PDB file of C-alpha atoms in Angstrom:
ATOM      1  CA  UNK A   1     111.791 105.344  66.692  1.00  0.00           C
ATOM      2  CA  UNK A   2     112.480 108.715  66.158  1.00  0.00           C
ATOM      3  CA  UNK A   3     115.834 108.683  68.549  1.00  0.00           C
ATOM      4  CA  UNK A   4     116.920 105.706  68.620  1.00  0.00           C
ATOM      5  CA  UNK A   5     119.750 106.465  71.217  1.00  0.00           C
ATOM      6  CA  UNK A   6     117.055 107.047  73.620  1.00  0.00           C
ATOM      7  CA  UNK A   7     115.637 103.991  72.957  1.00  0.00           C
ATOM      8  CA  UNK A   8     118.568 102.296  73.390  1.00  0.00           C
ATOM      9  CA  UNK A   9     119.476 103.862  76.447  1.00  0.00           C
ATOM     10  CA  UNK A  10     115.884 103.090  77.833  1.00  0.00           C
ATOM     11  CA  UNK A  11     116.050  99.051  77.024  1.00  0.00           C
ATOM     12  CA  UNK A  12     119.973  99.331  78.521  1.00  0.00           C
ATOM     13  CA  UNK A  13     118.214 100.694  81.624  1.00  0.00           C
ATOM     14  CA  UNK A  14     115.271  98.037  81.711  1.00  0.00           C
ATOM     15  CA  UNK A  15     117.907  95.485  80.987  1.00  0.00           C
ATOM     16  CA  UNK A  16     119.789  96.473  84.000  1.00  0.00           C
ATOM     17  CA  UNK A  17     116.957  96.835  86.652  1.00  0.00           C
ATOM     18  CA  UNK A  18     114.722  94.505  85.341  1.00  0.00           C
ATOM     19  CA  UNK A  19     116.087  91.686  83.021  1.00  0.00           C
ATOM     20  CA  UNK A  20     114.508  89.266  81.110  1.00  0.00           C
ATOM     21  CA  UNK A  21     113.105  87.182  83.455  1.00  0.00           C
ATOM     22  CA  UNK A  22     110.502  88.610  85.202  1.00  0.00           C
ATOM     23  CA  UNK A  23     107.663  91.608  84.032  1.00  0.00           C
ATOM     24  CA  UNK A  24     108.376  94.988  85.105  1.00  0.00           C
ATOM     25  CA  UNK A  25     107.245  96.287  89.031  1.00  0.00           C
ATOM     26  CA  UNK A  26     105.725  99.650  90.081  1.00  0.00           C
ATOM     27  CA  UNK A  27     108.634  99.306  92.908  1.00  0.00           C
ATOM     28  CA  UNK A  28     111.146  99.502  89.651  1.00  0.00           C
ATOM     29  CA  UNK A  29     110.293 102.711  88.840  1.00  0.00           C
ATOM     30  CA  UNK A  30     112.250 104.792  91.546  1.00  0.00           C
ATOM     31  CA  UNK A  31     115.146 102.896  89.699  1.00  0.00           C
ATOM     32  CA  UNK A  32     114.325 104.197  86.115  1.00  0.00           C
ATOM     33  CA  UNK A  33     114.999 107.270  85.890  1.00  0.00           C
ATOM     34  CA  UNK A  34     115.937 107.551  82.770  1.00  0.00           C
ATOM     35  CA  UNK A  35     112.615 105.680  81.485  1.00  0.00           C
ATOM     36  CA  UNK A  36     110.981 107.717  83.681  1.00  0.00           C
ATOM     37  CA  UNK A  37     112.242 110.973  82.496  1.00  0.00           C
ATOM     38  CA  UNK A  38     111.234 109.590  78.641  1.00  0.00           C
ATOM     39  CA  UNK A  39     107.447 108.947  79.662  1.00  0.00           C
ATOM     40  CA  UNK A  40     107.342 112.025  81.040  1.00  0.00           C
ATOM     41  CA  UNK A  41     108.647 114.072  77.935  1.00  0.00           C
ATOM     42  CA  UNK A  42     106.417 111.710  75.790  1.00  0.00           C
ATOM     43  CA  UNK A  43     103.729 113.081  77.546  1.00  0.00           C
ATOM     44  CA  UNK A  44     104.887 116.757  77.705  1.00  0.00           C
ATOM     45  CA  UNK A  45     105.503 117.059  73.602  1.00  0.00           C
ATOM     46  CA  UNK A  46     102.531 114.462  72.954  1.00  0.00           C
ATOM     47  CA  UNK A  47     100.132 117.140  74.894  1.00  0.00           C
ATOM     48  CA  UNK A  48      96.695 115.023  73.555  1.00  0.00           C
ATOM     49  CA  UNK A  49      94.204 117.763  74.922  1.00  0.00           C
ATOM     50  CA  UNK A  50      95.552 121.356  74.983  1.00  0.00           C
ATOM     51  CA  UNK A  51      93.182 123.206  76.564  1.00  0.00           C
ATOM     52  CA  UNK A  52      92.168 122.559  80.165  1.00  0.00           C
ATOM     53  CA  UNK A  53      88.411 122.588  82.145  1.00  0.00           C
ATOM     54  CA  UNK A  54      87.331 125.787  82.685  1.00  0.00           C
ATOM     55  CA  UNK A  55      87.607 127.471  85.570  1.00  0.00           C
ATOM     56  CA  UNK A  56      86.305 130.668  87.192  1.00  0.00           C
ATOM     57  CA  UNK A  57      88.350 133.455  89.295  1.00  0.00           C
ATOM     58  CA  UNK A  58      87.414 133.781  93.085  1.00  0.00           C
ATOM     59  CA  UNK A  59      88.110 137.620  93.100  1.00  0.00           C
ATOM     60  CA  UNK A  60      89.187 140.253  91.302  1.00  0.00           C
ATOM     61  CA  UNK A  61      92.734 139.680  89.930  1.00  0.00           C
ATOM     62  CA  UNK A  62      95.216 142.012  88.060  1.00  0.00           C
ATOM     63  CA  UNK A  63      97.744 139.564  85.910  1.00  0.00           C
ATOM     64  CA  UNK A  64     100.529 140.995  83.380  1.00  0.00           C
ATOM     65  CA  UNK A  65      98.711 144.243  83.332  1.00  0.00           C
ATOM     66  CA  UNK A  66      95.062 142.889  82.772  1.00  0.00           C
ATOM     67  CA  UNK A  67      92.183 143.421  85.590  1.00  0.00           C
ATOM     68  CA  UNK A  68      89.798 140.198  84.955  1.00  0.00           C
ATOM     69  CA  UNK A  69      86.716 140.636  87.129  1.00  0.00           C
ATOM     70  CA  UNK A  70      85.580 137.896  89.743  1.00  0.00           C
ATOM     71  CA  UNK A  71      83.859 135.015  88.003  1.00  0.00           C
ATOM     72  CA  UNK A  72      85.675 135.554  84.681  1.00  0.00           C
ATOM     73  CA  UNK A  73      85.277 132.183  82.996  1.00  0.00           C
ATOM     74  CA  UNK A  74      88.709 130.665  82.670  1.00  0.00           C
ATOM     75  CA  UNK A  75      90.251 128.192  80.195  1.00  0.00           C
ATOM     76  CA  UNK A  76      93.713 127.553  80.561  1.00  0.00           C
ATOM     77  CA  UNK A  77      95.691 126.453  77.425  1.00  0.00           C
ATOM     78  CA  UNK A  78      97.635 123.733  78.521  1.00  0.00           C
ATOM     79  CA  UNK A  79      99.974 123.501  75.629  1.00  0.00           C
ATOM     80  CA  UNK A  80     101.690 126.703  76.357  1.00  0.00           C
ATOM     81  CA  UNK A  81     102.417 125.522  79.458  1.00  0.00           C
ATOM     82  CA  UNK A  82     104.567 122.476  78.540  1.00  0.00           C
ATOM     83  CA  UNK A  83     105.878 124.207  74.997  1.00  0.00           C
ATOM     84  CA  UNK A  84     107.404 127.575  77.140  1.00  0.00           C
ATOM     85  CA  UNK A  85     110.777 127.264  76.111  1.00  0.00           C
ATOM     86  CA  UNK A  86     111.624 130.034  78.639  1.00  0.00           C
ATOM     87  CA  UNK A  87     110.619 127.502  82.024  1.00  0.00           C
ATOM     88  CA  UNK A  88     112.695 124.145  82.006  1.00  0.00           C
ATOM     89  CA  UNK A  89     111.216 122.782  85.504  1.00  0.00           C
ATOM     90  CA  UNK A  90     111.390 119.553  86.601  1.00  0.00           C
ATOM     91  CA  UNK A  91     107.814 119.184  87.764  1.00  0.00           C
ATOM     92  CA  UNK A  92     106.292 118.649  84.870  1.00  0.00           C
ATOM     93  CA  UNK A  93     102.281 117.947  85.328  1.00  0.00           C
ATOM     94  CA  UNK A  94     100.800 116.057  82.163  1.00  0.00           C
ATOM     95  CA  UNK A  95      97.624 116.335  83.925  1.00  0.00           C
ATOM     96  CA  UNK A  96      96.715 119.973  85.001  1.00  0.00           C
ATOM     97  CA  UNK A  97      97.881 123.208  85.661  1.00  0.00           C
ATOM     98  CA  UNK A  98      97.546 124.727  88.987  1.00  0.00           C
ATOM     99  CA  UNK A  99      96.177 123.641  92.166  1.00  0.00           C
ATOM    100  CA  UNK A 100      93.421 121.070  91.188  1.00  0.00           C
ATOM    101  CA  UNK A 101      95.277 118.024  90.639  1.00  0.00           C
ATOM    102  CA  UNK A 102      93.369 114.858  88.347  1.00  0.00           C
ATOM    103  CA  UNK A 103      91.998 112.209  90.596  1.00  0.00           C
ATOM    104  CA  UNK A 104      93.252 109.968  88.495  1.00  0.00           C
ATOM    105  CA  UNK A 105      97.083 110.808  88.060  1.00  0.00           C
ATOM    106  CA  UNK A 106      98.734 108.137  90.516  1.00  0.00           C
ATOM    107  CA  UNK A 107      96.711 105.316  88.551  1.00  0.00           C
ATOM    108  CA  UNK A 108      97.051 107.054  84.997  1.00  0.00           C
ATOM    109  CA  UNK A 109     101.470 107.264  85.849  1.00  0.00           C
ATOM    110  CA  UNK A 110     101.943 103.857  87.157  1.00  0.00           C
ATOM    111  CA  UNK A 111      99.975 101.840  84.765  1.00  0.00           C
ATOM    112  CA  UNK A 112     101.656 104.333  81.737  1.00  0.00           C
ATOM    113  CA  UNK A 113     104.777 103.120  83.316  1.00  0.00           C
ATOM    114  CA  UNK A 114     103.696  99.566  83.274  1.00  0.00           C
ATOM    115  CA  UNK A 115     102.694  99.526  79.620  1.00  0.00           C
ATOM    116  CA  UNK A 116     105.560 101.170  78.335  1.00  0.00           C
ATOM    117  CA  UNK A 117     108.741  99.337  80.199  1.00  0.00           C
ATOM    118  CA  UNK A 118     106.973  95.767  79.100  1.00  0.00           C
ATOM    119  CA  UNK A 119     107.012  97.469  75.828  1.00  0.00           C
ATOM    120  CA  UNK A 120     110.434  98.189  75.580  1.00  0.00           C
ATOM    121  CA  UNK A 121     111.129  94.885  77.484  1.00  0.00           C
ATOM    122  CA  UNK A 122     109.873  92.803  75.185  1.00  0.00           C
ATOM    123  CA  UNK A 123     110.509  94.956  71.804  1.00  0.00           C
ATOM    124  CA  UNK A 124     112.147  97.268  69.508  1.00  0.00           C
ATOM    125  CA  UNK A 125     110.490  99.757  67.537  1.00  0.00           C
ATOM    126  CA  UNK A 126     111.459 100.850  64.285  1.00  0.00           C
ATOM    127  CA  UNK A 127     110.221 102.556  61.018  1.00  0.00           C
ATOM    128  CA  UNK A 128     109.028  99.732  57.991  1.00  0.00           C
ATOM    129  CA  UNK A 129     112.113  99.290  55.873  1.00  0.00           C
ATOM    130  CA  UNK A 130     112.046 102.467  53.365  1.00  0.00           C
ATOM    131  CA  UNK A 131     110.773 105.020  55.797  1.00  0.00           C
ATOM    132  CA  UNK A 132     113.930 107.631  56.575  1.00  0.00           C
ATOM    133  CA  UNK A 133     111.784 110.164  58.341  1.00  0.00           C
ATOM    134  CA  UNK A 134     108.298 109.862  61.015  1.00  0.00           C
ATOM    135  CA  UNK A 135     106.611 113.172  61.286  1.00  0.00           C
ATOM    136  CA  UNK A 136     105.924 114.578  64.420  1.00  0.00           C
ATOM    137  CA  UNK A 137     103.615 117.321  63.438  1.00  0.00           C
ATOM    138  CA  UNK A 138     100.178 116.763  65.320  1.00  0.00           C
ATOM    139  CA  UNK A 139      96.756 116.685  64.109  1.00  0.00           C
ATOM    140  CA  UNK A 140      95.140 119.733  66.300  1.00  0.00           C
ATOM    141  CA  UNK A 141      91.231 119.400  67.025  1.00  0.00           C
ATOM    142  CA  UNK A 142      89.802 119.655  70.848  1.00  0.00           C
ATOM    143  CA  UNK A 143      92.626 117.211  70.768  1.00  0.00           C
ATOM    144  CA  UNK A 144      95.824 115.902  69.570  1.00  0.00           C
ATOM    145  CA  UNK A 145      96.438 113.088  67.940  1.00  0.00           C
ATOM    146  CA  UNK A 146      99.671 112.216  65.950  1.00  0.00           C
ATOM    147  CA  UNK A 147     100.099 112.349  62.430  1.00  0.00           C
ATOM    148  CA  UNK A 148      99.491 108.449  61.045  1.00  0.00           C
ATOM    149  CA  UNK A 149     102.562 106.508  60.131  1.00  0.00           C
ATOM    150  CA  UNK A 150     103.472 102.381  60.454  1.00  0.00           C
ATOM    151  CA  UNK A 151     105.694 100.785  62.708  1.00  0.00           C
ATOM    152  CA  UNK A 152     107.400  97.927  63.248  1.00  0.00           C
ATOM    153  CA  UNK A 153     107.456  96.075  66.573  1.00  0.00           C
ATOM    154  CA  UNK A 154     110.449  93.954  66.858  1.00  0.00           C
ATOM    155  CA  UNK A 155     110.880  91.143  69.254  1.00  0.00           C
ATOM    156  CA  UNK A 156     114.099  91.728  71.487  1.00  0.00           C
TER     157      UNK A 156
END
């Protein structure tokens, strides 16, 4: 809704892979890369919980100048992670931030993937008529949830 090309490009890309006729496959994913790249970079400037579980340090570690004793209680803030303008990677990890992965990640990607290509499958998405501008500030708590605004969902 907000970029419109992308949106384009993403049912162009569905279109082609997919079609009409049938409901998207897990197996059509390693042919989406472009939709693939999107949910991804949904997720990365979406960031719903910024801060991470805590965690403890194992030893004693020196890091950018700072000693922090062993069994320092950790909480790592997710959001600068995937807002550091100064590291484009392409791992991205919506999930976590270092070694502990979430148990739940293979399950969480594919079925995001499978809700969002029938999505854009089967519809359009646009502002109500009137509305020139969505915001995309957040609204910041022990999560983040978007700003509310309408939508319209427009059969394809």
């Amino acid at each position: 809704m907000k970029f419109p090309e992308f949106q384009q490009k993403v049912h162009e890309e569905i279109d082609q892979v997919i079609g009409t006729d049938r409901h998207p496959r897990l197996e059509d994913r390693k042919a989406m890369p472009f939709t693939d790249a999107v949910i991804h970079e949904t997720q990365r400037f979406g960031n719903i919980v910024p801060l991470n579980l805590p965690h403890a340090t194992t030893a004693d570690t020196n890091f950018r100048g700072y000693f922090i004793p062993k069994g320092t209680r950790v909480i790592p803030l997710l959001t600068s992670v995937l807002y550091d303008k100064t590291q484009k990677r392409d791992a991205f990890m919506p999930f976590s931030a270092g070694r502990r992965a979430c148990a739940g990640e293979s399950l969480a990607k594919a079925e995001l993937f499978l809700f969002f290509s029938t999505l854009m499958q089967r519809f359009r998405f646009q502002p109500p008529p009137g509305v020139t501008d969505l915001p995309l500030t957040a609204i910041v708590g022990i999560t983040s949830s978007p700003t509310p605004y309408k939508l319209c969902a427009v059969l394809r």
